[in-house]
Coordinates of C-alpha atoms and ligand atoms in Angstrom, one line a residue:
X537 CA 159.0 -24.7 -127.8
X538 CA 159.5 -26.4 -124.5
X539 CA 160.8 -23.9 -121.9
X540 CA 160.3 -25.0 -118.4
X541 CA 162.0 -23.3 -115.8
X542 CA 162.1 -24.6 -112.6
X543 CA 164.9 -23.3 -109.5
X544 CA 167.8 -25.4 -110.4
X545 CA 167.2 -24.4 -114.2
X546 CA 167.2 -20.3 -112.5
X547 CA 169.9 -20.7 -110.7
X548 CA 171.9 -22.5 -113.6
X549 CA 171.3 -19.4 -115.7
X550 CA 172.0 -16.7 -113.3
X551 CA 175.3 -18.0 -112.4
X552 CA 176.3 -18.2 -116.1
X553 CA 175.1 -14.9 -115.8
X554 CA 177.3 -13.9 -113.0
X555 CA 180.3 -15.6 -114.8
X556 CA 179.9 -13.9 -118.1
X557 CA 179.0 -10.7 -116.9
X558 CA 182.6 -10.5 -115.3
X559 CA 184.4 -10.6 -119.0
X560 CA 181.8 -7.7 -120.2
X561 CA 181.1 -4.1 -120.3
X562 CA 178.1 -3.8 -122.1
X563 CA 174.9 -5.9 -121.6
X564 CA 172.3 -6.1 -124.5
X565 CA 169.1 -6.9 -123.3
X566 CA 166.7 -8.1 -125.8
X567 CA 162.8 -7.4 -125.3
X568 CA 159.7 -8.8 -127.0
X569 CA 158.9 -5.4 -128.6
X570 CA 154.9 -6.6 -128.2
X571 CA 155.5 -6.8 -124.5
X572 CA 158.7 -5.0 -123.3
X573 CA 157.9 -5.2 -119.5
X574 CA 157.1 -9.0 -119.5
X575 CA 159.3 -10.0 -121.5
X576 CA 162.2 -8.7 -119.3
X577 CA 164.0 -10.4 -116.9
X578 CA 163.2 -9.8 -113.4
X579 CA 166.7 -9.4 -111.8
X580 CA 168.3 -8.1 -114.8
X581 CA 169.0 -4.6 -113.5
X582 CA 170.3 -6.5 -110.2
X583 CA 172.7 -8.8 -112.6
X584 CA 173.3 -6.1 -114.9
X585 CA 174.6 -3.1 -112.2
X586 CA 177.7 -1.2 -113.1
X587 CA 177.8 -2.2 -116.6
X588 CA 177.0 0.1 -120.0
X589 CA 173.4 -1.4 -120.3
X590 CA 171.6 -1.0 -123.6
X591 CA 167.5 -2.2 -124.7
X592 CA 166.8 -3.5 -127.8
X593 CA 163.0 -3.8 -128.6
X594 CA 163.2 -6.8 -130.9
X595 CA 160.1 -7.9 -133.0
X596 CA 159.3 -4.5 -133.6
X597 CA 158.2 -5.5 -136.9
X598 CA 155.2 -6.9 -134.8
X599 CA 154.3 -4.4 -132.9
X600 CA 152.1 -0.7 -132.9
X601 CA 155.2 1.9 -134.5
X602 CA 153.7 4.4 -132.0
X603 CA 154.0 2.4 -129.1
X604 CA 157.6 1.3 -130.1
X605 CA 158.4 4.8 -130.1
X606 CA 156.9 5.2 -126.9
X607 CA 158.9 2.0 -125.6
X608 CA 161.9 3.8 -126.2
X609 CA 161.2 7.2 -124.9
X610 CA 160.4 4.9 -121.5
X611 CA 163.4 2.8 -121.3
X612 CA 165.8 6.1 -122.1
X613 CA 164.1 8.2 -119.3
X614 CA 164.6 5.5 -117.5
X615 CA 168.5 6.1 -118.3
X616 CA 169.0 2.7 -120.8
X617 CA 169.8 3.3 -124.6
X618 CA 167.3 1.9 -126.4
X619 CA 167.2 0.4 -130.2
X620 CA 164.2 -0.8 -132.1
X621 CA 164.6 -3.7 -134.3
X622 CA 163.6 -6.6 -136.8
X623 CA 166.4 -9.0 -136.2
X624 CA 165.0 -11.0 -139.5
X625 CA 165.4 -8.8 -141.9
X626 CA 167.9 -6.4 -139.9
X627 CA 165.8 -3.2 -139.8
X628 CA 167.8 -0.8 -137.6
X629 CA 170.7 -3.0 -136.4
X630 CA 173.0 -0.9 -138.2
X631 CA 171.6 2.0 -135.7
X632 CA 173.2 -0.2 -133.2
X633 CA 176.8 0.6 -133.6
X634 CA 176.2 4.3 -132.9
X635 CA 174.3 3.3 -130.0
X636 CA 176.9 1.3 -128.2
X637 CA 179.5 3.9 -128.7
X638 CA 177.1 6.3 -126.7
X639 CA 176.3 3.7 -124.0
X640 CA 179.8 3.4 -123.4
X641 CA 181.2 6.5 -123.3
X642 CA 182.1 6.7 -119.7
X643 CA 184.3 3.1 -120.3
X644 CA 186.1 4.6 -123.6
X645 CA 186.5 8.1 -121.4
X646 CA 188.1 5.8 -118.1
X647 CA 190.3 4.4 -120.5
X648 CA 191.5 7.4 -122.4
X649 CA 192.4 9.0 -118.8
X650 CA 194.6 5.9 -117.7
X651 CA 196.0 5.7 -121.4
X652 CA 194.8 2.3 -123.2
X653 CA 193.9 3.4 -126.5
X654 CA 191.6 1.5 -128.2
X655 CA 190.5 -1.1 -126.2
X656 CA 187.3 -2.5 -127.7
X657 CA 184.2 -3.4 -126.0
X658 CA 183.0 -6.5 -125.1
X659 CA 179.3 -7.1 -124.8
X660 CA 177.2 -10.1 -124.1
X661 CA 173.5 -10.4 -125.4
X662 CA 171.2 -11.9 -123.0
X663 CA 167.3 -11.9 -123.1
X664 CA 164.3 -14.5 -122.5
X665 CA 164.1 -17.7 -124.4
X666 CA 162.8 -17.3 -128.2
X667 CA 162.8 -13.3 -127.8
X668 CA 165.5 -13.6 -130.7
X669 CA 168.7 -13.7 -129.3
X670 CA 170.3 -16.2 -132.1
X671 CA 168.9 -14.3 -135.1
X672 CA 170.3 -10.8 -133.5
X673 CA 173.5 -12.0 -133.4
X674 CA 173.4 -13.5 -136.8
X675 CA 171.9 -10.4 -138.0
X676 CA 174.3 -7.8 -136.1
X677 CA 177.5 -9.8 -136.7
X678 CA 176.5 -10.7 -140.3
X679 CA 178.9 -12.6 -142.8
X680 CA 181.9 -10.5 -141.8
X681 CA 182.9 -11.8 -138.5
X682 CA 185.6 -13.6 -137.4
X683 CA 185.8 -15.3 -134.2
X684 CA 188.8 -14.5 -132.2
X685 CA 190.0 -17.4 -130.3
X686 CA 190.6 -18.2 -126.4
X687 CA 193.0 -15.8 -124.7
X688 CA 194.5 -17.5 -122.1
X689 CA 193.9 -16.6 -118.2
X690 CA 190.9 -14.1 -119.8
X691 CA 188.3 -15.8 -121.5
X692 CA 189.3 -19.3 -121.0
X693 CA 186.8 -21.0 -123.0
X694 CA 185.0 -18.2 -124.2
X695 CA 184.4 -17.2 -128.3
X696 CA 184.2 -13.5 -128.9
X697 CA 182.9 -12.3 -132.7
X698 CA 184.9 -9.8 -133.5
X699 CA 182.7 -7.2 -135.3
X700 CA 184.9 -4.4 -136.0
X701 CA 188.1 -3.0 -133.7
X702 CA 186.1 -1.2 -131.3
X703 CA 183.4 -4.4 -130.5
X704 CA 183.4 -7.5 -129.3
X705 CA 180.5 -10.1 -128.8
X706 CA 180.4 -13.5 -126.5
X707 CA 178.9 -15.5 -129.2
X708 CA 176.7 -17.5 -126.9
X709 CA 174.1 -15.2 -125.7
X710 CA 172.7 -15.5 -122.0
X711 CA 169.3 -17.0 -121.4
X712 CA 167.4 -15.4 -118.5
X713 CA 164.0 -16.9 -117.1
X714 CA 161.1 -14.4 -117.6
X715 CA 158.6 -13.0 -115.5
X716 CA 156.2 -15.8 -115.8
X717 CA 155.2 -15.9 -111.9
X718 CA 153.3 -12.3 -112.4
X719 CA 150.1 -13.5 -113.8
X720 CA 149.7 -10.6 -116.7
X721 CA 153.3 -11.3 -117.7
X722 CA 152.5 -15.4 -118.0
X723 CA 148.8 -14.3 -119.9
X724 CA 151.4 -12.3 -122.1
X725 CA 154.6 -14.9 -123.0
X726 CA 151.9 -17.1 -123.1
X727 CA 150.0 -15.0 -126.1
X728 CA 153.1 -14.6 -127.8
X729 CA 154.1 -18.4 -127.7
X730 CA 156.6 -18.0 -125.0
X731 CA 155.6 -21.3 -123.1
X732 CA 154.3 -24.7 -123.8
X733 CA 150.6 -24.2 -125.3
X734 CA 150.4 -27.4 -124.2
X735 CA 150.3 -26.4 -120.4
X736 CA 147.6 -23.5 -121.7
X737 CA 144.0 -23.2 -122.1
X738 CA 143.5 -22.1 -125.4
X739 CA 140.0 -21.0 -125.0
X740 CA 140.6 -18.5 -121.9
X741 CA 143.8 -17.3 -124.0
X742 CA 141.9 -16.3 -126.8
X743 CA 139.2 -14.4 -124.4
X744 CA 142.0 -12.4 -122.6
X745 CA 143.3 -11.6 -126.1
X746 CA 140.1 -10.7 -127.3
X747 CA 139.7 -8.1 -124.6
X748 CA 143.0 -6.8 -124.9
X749 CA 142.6 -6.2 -128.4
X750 CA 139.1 -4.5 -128.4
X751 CA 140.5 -2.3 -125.4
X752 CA 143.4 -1.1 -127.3
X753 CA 142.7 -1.8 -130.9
X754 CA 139.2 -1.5 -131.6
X755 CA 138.0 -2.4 -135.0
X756 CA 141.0 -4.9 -136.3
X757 CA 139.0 -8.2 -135.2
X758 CA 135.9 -7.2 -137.1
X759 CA 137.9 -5.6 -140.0
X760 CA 140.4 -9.4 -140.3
X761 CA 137.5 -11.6 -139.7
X762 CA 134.8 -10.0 -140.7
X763 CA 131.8 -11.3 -138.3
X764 CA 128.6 -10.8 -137.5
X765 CA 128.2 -11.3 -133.4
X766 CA 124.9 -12.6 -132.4
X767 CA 124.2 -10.1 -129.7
X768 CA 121.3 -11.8 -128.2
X769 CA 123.3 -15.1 -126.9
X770 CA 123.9 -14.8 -122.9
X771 CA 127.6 -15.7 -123.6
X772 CA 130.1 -13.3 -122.1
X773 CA 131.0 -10.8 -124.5
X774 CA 134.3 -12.0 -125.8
X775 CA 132.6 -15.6 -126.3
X776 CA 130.2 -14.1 -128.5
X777 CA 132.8 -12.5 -130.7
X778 CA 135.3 -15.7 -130.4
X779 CA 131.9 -17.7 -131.7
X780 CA 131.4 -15.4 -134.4
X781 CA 135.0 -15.9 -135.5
X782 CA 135.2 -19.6 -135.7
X783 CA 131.8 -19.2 -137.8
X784 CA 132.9 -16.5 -140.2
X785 CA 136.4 -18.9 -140.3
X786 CA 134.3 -22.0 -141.2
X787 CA 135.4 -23.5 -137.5
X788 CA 132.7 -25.9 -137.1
X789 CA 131.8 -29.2 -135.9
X790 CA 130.2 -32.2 -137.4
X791 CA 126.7 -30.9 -135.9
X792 CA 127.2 -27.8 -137.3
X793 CA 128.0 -26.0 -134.1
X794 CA 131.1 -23.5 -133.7
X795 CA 134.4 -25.3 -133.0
X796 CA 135.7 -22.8 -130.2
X797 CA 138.9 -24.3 -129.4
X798 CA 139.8 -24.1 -133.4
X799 CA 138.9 -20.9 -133.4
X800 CA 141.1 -20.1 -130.4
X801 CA 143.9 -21.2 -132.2
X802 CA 143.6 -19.4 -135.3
X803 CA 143.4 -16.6 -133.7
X804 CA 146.0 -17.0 -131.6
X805 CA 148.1 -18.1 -134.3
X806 CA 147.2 -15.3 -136.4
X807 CA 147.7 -13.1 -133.3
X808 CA 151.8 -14.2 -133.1
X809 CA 152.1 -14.3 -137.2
X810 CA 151.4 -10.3 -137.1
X811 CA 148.0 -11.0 -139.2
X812 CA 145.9 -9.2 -137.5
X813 CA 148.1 -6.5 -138.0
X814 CA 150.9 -4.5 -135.6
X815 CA 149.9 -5.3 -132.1
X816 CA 151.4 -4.3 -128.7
X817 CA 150.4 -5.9 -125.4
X818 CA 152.2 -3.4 -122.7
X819 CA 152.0 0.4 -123.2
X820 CA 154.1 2.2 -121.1
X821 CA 151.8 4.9 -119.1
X822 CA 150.3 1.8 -117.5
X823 CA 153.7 0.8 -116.1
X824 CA 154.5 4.4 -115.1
Ligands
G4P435 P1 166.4 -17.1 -129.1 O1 167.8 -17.3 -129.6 O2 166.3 -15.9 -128.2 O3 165.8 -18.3 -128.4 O4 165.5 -16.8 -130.3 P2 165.7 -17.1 -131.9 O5 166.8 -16.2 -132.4 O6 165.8 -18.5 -132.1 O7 164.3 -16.5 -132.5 C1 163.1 -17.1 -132.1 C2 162.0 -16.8 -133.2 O8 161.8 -15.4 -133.3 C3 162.5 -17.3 -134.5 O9 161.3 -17.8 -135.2 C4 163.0 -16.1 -135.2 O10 162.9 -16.1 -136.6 C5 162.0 -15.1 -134.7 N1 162.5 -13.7 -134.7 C6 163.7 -13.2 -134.2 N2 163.8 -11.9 -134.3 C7 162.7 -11.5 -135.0 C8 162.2 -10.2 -135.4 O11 162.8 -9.2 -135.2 N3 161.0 -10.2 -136.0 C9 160.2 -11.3 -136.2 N4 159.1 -11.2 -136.8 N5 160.7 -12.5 -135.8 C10 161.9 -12.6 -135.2 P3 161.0 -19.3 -135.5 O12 159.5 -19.3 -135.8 O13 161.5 -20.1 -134.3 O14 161.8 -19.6 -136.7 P4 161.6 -19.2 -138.2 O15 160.3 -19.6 -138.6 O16 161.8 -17.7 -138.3 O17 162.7 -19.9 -138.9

């Protein structure tokens, strides 16, 4: 993955944003269920004003149940219907429909007073690059869907799925930059491969996520990798337990010495592949 956003790539995006959002009355906003606050877009509630608005903590197949739970008690006192799913296998999509009818029941209540009947609703799926907007749309408009073509003067150019007579989709979802200029929210997209790990230092990635991780989740390092840490060695503390790692994971060099940077990126890797288990990043009395 390549995503490099620079202003003329922002302002690209947001008016797409501003051109789509005209056609719709609900907004699905996808989060990384791992890092809900991060993963968000920062102007979305500016972009999204006036429309039903709806969360859907995607990934959540990666992340701590509790603190999905917790994610969605946040976003719905903060007045935004919220959905945890697994777009891969479709765990709790099927919630969705229920959802949407709830999110928009002042637009189906407007309508009934001034007499349309029926009139579905049109919503538009937008989120971060690779938070899984392709696969939720696969998953929520499944084999079923047919694609209604361009009305003319409406939505000139535009493919809706039809998913049932009340819904509508814009089969291209929007992509929104993230929050990367906020230093915690780049350490996080970065942890779960939201940028280039080309432009990353390994290394330092694998300390911050070693110190998140024994913060929050004590134990699941030394239960996955099983390692002794040599307490003795005037290494910062996470060094000493990333050392350990790429010993007890056979990361060594020709000298015999401990291949740090390999061991970085197992971990790292195992970190985004859910091995080391279900792991949240953001928990939402810290963003209170
Ligand atoms: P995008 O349109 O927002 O850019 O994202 P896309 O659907 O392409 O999904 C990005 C990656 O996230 C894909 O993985 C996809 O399979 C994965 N993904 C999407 N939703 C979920 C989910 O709920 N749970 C999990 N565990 N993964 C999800 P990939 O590695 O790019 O492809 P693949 O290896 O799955 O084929």
């Amino acid at each position: 993955m390549n995503y490099q956003w620079y202003p003329g790539h922002m302002t690209k995006a947001k008016r797409m944003m501003e051109e789509n959002i005209k056609l719709i009355d609900l907004l699905i906003e996808l989060v990384d269920a791992r890092i809900p606050i991060s993963s968000r877009n920062p102007d979305i509630d500016a972009l999204g004003k006036n429309k039903s608005r709806m969360v859907l903590l995607n990934k959540s197949d990666l992340a701590s149940e509790n603190e999905n739970e917790a994610w969605m008690n946040y976003f719905e006192a903060q007045g935004l219907h919220a959905v945890k799913v697994n777009s891969k296998t479709g765990a709790g999509v099927k919630s969705i429909q229920a959802v949407v009818k709830e999110a928009c029941k002042e637009k189906i209540e407007r309508d009934r007073k001034r007499g349309i009947l029926n009139r579905p609703i049109r919503a538009m799926v937008v989120g971060i690059p690779n938070v899984g907007k392709s696969t939720f749309i696969n998953s929520f408009a499944g084999k079923a869907c047919a694609k209604t073509g361009n009305k003319p003067g409406v939505t000139k150019g535009k493919q809706w799925i039809k998913l049932n007579k009340n819904l509508e989709l814009l089969d291209t979802p929007g992509i929104l930059w993230p929050k990367f200029e906020d230093q915690r929210a780049g350490l996080h997209l970065a942890l779960i491969g939201s940028m280039n790990d080309h432009i990353l230092n390994m290394e330092e990635m694998a300390v911050s996520l070693i110190t998140l991780l024994e913060e929050n989740y004590q134990g699941v390092l030394e239960e996955k990798y099983r390692f002794t840490v040599d307490e003795k060695e005037e290494l910062p503390w996470q060094v000493r337990i990333l050392k350990a790692i790429a010993v007890s994971r056979n990361c060594v060099g020709k000298g015999g010495e401990a291949d740090l940077l390999k061991a970085a990126s197992f971990l790292i890797d195992d970190f985004r592949g859910g091995k080391i288990g279900r792991i949240t990043l953001e928990f939402p009395e810290s963003e209170a």
